[in-house]
Coordinates of C-alpha atoms and ligand atoms in Angstrom, one line a residue:
M14 CA 0.0 -0.2 -0.1
R15 CA 2.2 2.5 -1.2
L16 CA 0.1 5.5 -2.3
E17 CA -2.4 4.1 0.9
N18 CA -4.5 7.9 1.8
K19 CA -3.3 9.5 -1.4
V20 CA -5.8 10.8 -4.2
A21 CA -4.1 10.8 -7.4
I22 CA -5.3 12.4 -10.7
V23 CA -4.2 10.6 -14.0
T24 CA -4.8 11.9 -17.4
G25 CA -4.5 9.4 -20.4
G26 CA -5.7 6.6 -18.1
A27 CA -8.4 5.7 -20.6
A28 CA -5.7 3.4 -22.4
G29 CA -2.3 1.9 -22.4
I30 CA 0.5 3.0 -19.9
G31 CA -2.2 5.3 -18.5
R32 CA -4.6 2.5 -17.7
A33 CA -1.8 0.5 -16.0
I34 CA -0.7 3.4 -13.9
C35 CA -4.5 4.1 -12.6
E36 CA -4.8 0.0 -11.6
L37 CA -1.3 -0.5 -9.9
F38 CA -2.2 3.0 -8.2
A39 CA -5.2 1.9 -6.7
Q40 CA -3.9 -1.3 -6.0
E41 CA -0.9 0.4 -3.9
G42 CA -4.2 2.2 -1.8
A43 CA -4.6 5.5 -3.6
K44 CA -8.1 6.9 -4.8
V45 CA -8.1 7.5 -8.5
V46 CA -9.4 10.1 -10.7
I47 CA -8.9 9.5 -14.4
G48 CA -9.4 12.6 -17.3
D49 CA -9.5 11.7 -20.6
I50 CA -11.1 12.1 -24.2
D51 CA -12.2 8.4 -24.1
S52 CA -15.2 7.9 -22.1
G53 CA -15.8 4.7 -23.1
G54 CA -12.1 3.5 -22.0
G55 CA -12.3 5.8 -18.9
R56 CA -14.8 4.1 -17.7
E57 CA -13.7 0.5 -18.7
T58 CA -10.4 1.6 -16.4
V59 CA -12.8 2.4 -13.8
A60 CA -14.8 -0.9 -13.7
R61 CA -11.4 -2.9 -13.7
I62 CA -10.5 -0.6 -10.8
E63 CA -13.8 -0.9 -8.9
D64 CA -13.7 -4.7 -9.5
A65 CA -10.5 -5.6 -8.1
G66 CA -12.1 -3.4 -4.8
G67 CA -10.6 0.1 -5.1
S68 CA -12.0 3.3 -5.8
A69 CA -11.6 5.4 -9.4
K70 CA -13.8 8.2 -10.9
F71 CA -13.9 9.3 -14.3
V72 CA -14.1 13.2 -15.9
S73 CA -14.2 13.6 -19.6
T74 CA -11.5 16.0 -19.9
D75 CA -9.5 17.3 -22.9
V76 CA -6.5 18.5 -21.3
S77 CA -5.6 20.8 -24.1
Q78 CA -8.5 23.0 -23.5
E79 CA -7.8 24.7 -19.8
S80 CA -11.1 25.0 -18.8
Q81 CA -11.6 21.0 -19.2
A82 CA -8.2 21.0 -16.7
Q83 CA -9.2 23.1 -14.4
A84 CA -12.9 21.4 -14.2
L85 CA -10.9 17.8 -13.9
V86 CA -9.4 18.7 -10.9
E87 CA -12.1 20.6 -9.3
K88 CA -14.3 17.4 -9.9
A89 CA -11.4 15.3 -8.0
V90 CA -11.0 17.9 -5.1
S91 CA -15.0 17.8 -4.7
E92 CA -15.0 14.0 -4.8
Y93 CA -11.7 12.6 -2.8
G94 CA -10.5 16.2 -1.0
A95 CA -7.0 17.4 -1.4
I96 CA -5.0 15.8 -4.1
N97 CA -1.3 14.3 -3.5
V98 CA -0.2 13.1 -7.0
L99 CA -0.7 14.3 -10.4
V100 CA 0.4 11.9 -13.5
N101 CA 0.3 13.6 -16.8
D102 CA 0.1 10.8 -19.6
A103 CA -2.4 12.2 -21.8
A104 CA -0.6 12.2 -25.2
A105 CA -1.3 13.3 -29.4
F106 CA 1.0 11.3 -31.2
V107 CA 2.1 13.5 -34.3
F108 CA 4.8 12.3 -36.5
G109 CA 6.2 13.7 -39.8
Q110 CA 9.7 15.5 -41.1
V111 CA 9.2 19.4 -40.5
Q112 CA 7.7 20.2 -44.3
D113 CA 4.8 17.6 -43.5
V114 CA 3.9 19.7 -40.3
T115 CA 0.6 21.7 -40.5
D116 CA 0.2 24.3 -37.8
A117 CA -2.9 22.6 -37.1
D118 CA -0.3 19.6 -36.2
W119 CA 1.8 21.6 -34.3
Q120 CA -0.9 23.1 -32.5
R121 CA -2.4 19.8 -31.6
V122 CA 1.0 18.3 -30.3
F123 CA 1.9 21.2 -27.8
G124 CA -1.6 21.8 -26.7
V125 CA -2.1 18.4 -25.7
N126 CA 1.6 17.2 -24.9
V127 CA 3.1 20.6 -23.3
L128 CA 0.1 23.2 -22.5
G129 CA -2.2 20.5 -21.1
P130 CA 0.4 19.4 -18.5
S131 CA 0.8 23.0 -17.6
Y132 CA -2.6 23.4 -17.5
M133 CA -3.2 20.4 -15.3
V134 CA 0.1 21.8 -12.8
K135 CA -1.4 25.4 -12.5
H136 CA -4.8 24.0 -11.4
V137 CA -3.8 21.3 -9.0
L138 CA -1.5 23.7 -7.2
G139 CA -3.6 25.2 -4.7
T140 CA -4.8 21.8 -3.2
M141 CA -1.3 20.5 -3.1
R142 CA -0.4 23.4 -0.8
E143 CA -3.4 22.7 1.1
A144 CA -1.9 18.7 1.3
G145 CA 1.6 20.2 2.6
G146 CA 2.9 19.1 -0.7
G147 CA 2.8 16.5 -3.6
S148 CA 4.3 14.7 -6.6
I149 CA 3.8 15.3 -10.3
V150 CA 5.2 12.4 -12.7
N151 CA 5.2 13.7 -16.3
I152 CA 5.4 10.7 -19.1
A153 CA 7.9 12.1 -21.2
S154 CA 9.4 9.7 -23.6
V155 CA 13.5 8.5 -25.1
S156 CA 11.9 10.8 -27.9
S157 CA 12.5 13.4 -24.9
F158 CA 16.4 13.1 -26.0
I159 CA 17.1 11.5 -29.2
A160 CA 15.9 12.0 -33.0
Q161 CA 14.4 9.6 -34.8
P162 CA 13.5 9.7 -38.1
A163 CA 10.4 11.6 -39.1
F164 CA 9.4 12.0 -35.5
V165 CA 9.7 16.2 -35.6
P166 CA 6.5 17.2 -34.1
Y167 CA 6.2 14.5 -31.5
N168 CA 9.9 14.1 -30.3
T169 CA 10.2 18.6 -30.0
S170 CA 7.0 18.3 -27.5
K171 CA 8.6 15.4 -25.3
G172 CA 11.8 17.8 -25.2
A173 CA 9.8 20.3 -24.2
L174 CA 8.0 18.3 -21.3
L175 CA 11.5 17.2 -19.8
Q176 CA 12.4 21.3 -20.1
L177 CA 8.7 21.6 -18.8
T178 CA 9.7 19.3 -15.8
R179 CA 12.8 20.6 -14.7
C180 CA 11.5 24.3 -14.7
M181 CA 8.9 23.7 -12.3
A182 CA 10.4 21.5 -10.6
M183 CA 13.0 24.2 -9.2
D184 CA 10.1 26.6 -8.9
L185 CA 7.6 24.1 -6.6
A186 CA 10.5 23.0 -4.8
P187 CA 10.1 25.4 -1.6
E188 CA 6.2 24.1 -1.2
N189 CA 7.2 20.6 -1.4
I190 CA 5.5 19.7 -4.7
R191 CA 8.1 17.5 -6.6
V192 CA 7.8 17.5 -10.4
N193 CA 10.0 14.4 -12.5
C194 CA 9.4 12.4 -15.7
V195 CA 9.0 9.0 -16.9
C196 CA 10.6 8.4 -20.1
P197 CA 9.9 5.2 -22.1
G198 CA 11.0 3.4 -24.7
A199 CA 9.3 1.2 -27.1
I200 CA 6.1 0.1 -24.9
L201 CA 3.3 -2.1 -26.4
T202 CA 0.0 -0.2 -26.3
Q203 CA -3.2 1.0 -29.4
A204 CA -0.5 4.2 -29.9
T205 CA 2.3 1.8 -31.0
E206 CA 0.0 -0.3 -33.0
L207 CA -1.8 3.0 -34.5
H208 CA 1.7 4.7 -34.8
R209 CA 1.4 5.0 -38.4
E210 CA -1.0 3.5 -41.0
F211 CA 0.9 0.4 -41.6
T212 CA -0.3 -2.5 -43.3
G213 CA 1.0 -6.4 -43.0
E214 CA 4.3 -6.8 -43.9
E215 CA 5.2 -3.2 -42.8
R216 CA 3.9 -3.1 -39.7
E217 CA 5.3 -6.8 -38.9
K218 CA 8.8 -5.0 -39.4
F219 CA 7.9 -1.4 -37.7
L220 CA 6.9 -3.9 -34.7
S221 CA 10.6 -6.2 -35.0
D222 CA 12.9 -3.0 -35.4
A223 CA 11.4 -1.5 -32.4
A224 CA 11.7 -4.5 -30.5
D225 CA 15.3 -5.2 -31.7
S226 CA 16.1 -1.6 -30.6
N227 CA 17.1 -2.2 -27.2
F228 CA 19.5 -4.4 -25.3
M229 CA 16.4 -6.9 -23.7
K230 CA 15.2 -7.3 -27.6
R231 CA 11.6 -6.7 -26.8
F232 CA 8.6 -4.1 -26.2
G233 CA 8.3 -2.9 -22.5
Q234 CA 4.6 -3.6 -21.3
P235 CA 2.6 -0.9 -19.7
K236 CA 3.3 -2.2 -16.2
E237 CA 6.9 -1.6 -16.3
I238 CA 6.3 1.9 -16.9
A239 CA 4.0 2.1 -14.0
Y240 CA 6.4 0.6 -11.4
G241 CA 8.5 3.9 -12.4
A242 CA 5.6 6.2 -11.7
L243 CA 4.7 4.3 -8.8
F244 CA 8.1 5.2 -7.5
L245 CA 7.8 9.0 -8.1
A246 CA 4.5 9.2 -6.9
S247 CA 5.3 7.8 -4.0
D248 CA 7.2 9.0 -0.9
E249 CA 10.5 6.5 -1.4
S250 CA 11.7 9.3 -3.9
S251 CA 11.1 11.9 -1.5
F252 CA 14.7 13.6 -2.1
M253 CA 14.3 13.2 -6.6
T254 CA 12.7 16.5 -8.4
G255 CA 13.3 17.9 -11.7
Q256 CA 15.1 14.5 -12.8
P257 CA 14.2 11.4 -15.5
L258 CA 13.4 8.0 -14.9
I259 CA 14.5 6.4 -18.0
I260 CA 13.0 2.8 -18.6
D261 CA 13.7 1.7 -22.6
G262 CA 15.5 -1.4 -22.0
G263 CA 19.0 -0.1 -22.5
A264 CA 17.3 1.5 -25.7
T265 CA 19.5 5.0 -25.2
A266 CA 22.3 2.8 -23.6
Q267 CA 23.9 2.0 -26.6
Ligands
NAD18 N1 4.0 3.5 -26.2 C1 5.1 4.0 -26.2 O1 6.1 3.2 -26.7 C2 5.5 5.6 -25.9 C3 6.6 5.4 -25.6 C4 6.9 6.4 -24.9 C5 6.3 7.4 -24.2 N2 4.8 7.3 -24.3 C6 4.2 8.3 -23.6 O2 3.7 7.6 -22.7 C7 2.3 8.2 -22.4 C8 1.3 7.1 -23.0 O3 1.4 6.8 -23.9 P1 0.3 4.8 -24.4 O4 1.1 4.7 -25.6 O5 -0.2 4.2 -23.4 O6 -0.7 5.7 -25.8 P2 -2.4 5.5 -25.4 O7 -3.0 6.4 -26.9 O8 -2.3 4.0 -25.3 O9 -3.1 6.5 -24.5 C9 -2.9 7.4 -24.6 C10 -4.2 8.1 -23.7 O10 -4.3 9.7 -23.7 C11 -5.7 9.9 -23.9 N3 -5.6 11.0 -24.5 C12 -5.2 11.7 -26.1 N4 -5.6 12.7 -26.3 C13 -5.9 13.4 -25.1 C14 -6.3 14.6 -24.8 N5 -6.0 15.6 -25.3 N6 -6.7 14.9 -23.2 C15 -7.0 13.8 -22.6 N7 -6.5 12.6 -23.2 C16 -6.4 12.5 -24.2 C17 -6.1 8.9 -24.6 O11 -7.2 8.7 -25.4 C18 -6.1 7.5 -24.5 O12 -6.7 7.4 -23.9 C19 2.1 9.0 -23.8 O13 2.5 10.4 -23.1 C20 3.3 8.9 -24.6 O14 3.6 9.7 -25.2 C21 4.7 6.0 -25.0

C-alpha cells in the first residue's frame, strides 16, 4: 500500500500506460481520478479498478483545453478532497518531417503534450499546497532526448515536456511539490499499433525493428512503466525532483 491515503489524478488513463498506472496506483491504495477524451475507455478503467476493490472516478477531459483541465481538478477535489499526486500521461501522437507538419498538427501536439500538463499543474497547485506538498509525474519519452526519423513534432513536444519538468521542479520545490518524469522506450500499446497506417509486412517490420532497438530485444509492457511512476509518485522518491527516469530496455544506453 505505497499510496495509502493518497488521491491521484491520472490523465490519459483510458488506455495503455495510463490505464496501467491507474490500476497499479489503486492497488497500492490510492483513490484515482481519470481524465481522458475517451469516455468508454475511461469508464472501463474505473470498472476494472472497482472490480478489484479499489476506488476511481472518470471525468471526460480534453487536457489541451484549460477550462477542462481546471474542471477535472475541481471535480477530483469535490469527490475526494486534496490531491496528492498528478500524472500527466495523455498525449497526441503526431509524426512527420518538418515539411509535412501543418500548423494544426503543431497546435495539437503542443496543446496536448506540453500545454495540457502545464494547465493541469497550474490548477492542481492550490490543493497540493493545502495538502502540504505533492508529487507530479509527467510521462515524457526517450524521444525527449534523441532524434528519430520523421518524428519532428512528437519529439519536439516531448523535449519541451522534459524541460517543463525541470523548470517546474525548481520553482515548486520550496512548496514541497516534486516534479519528475518517466521516459519510456518502446512499449506495446494502441499508440504503438496505430503509430502509422502500416499494414501487413510493413507493420510487422516496424514492430520487430522497435523491439530490436534495445538490449532486451522486446517491447516493454505498460506495467513496467507504471512501476516507475509509482516510485516517483510515492514518498520513496522524496529526495528526487526535476529528473527523468528512463525505462527503455537499454535503448538509449547503446
Ligand atoms: N507506447 C510507447 O511506446 C511510448 C513510448 C514513450 C512514451 N510514451 C508516452 O506514454 C504516454 C501514454 O502512451 P500510450 O502508449 O499508453 O498511448 P495510448 O494511446 O494507449 O494512451 C493515451 C491516452 O491519452 C488519451 N488522450 C489523447 N489525447 C488526449 C487529450 N487531449 N486529453 C485527454 N486525454 C487524451 C487517449 O484517449 C488515450 O487514452 C504518452 O505520454 C506517450 O507519449 C509512450
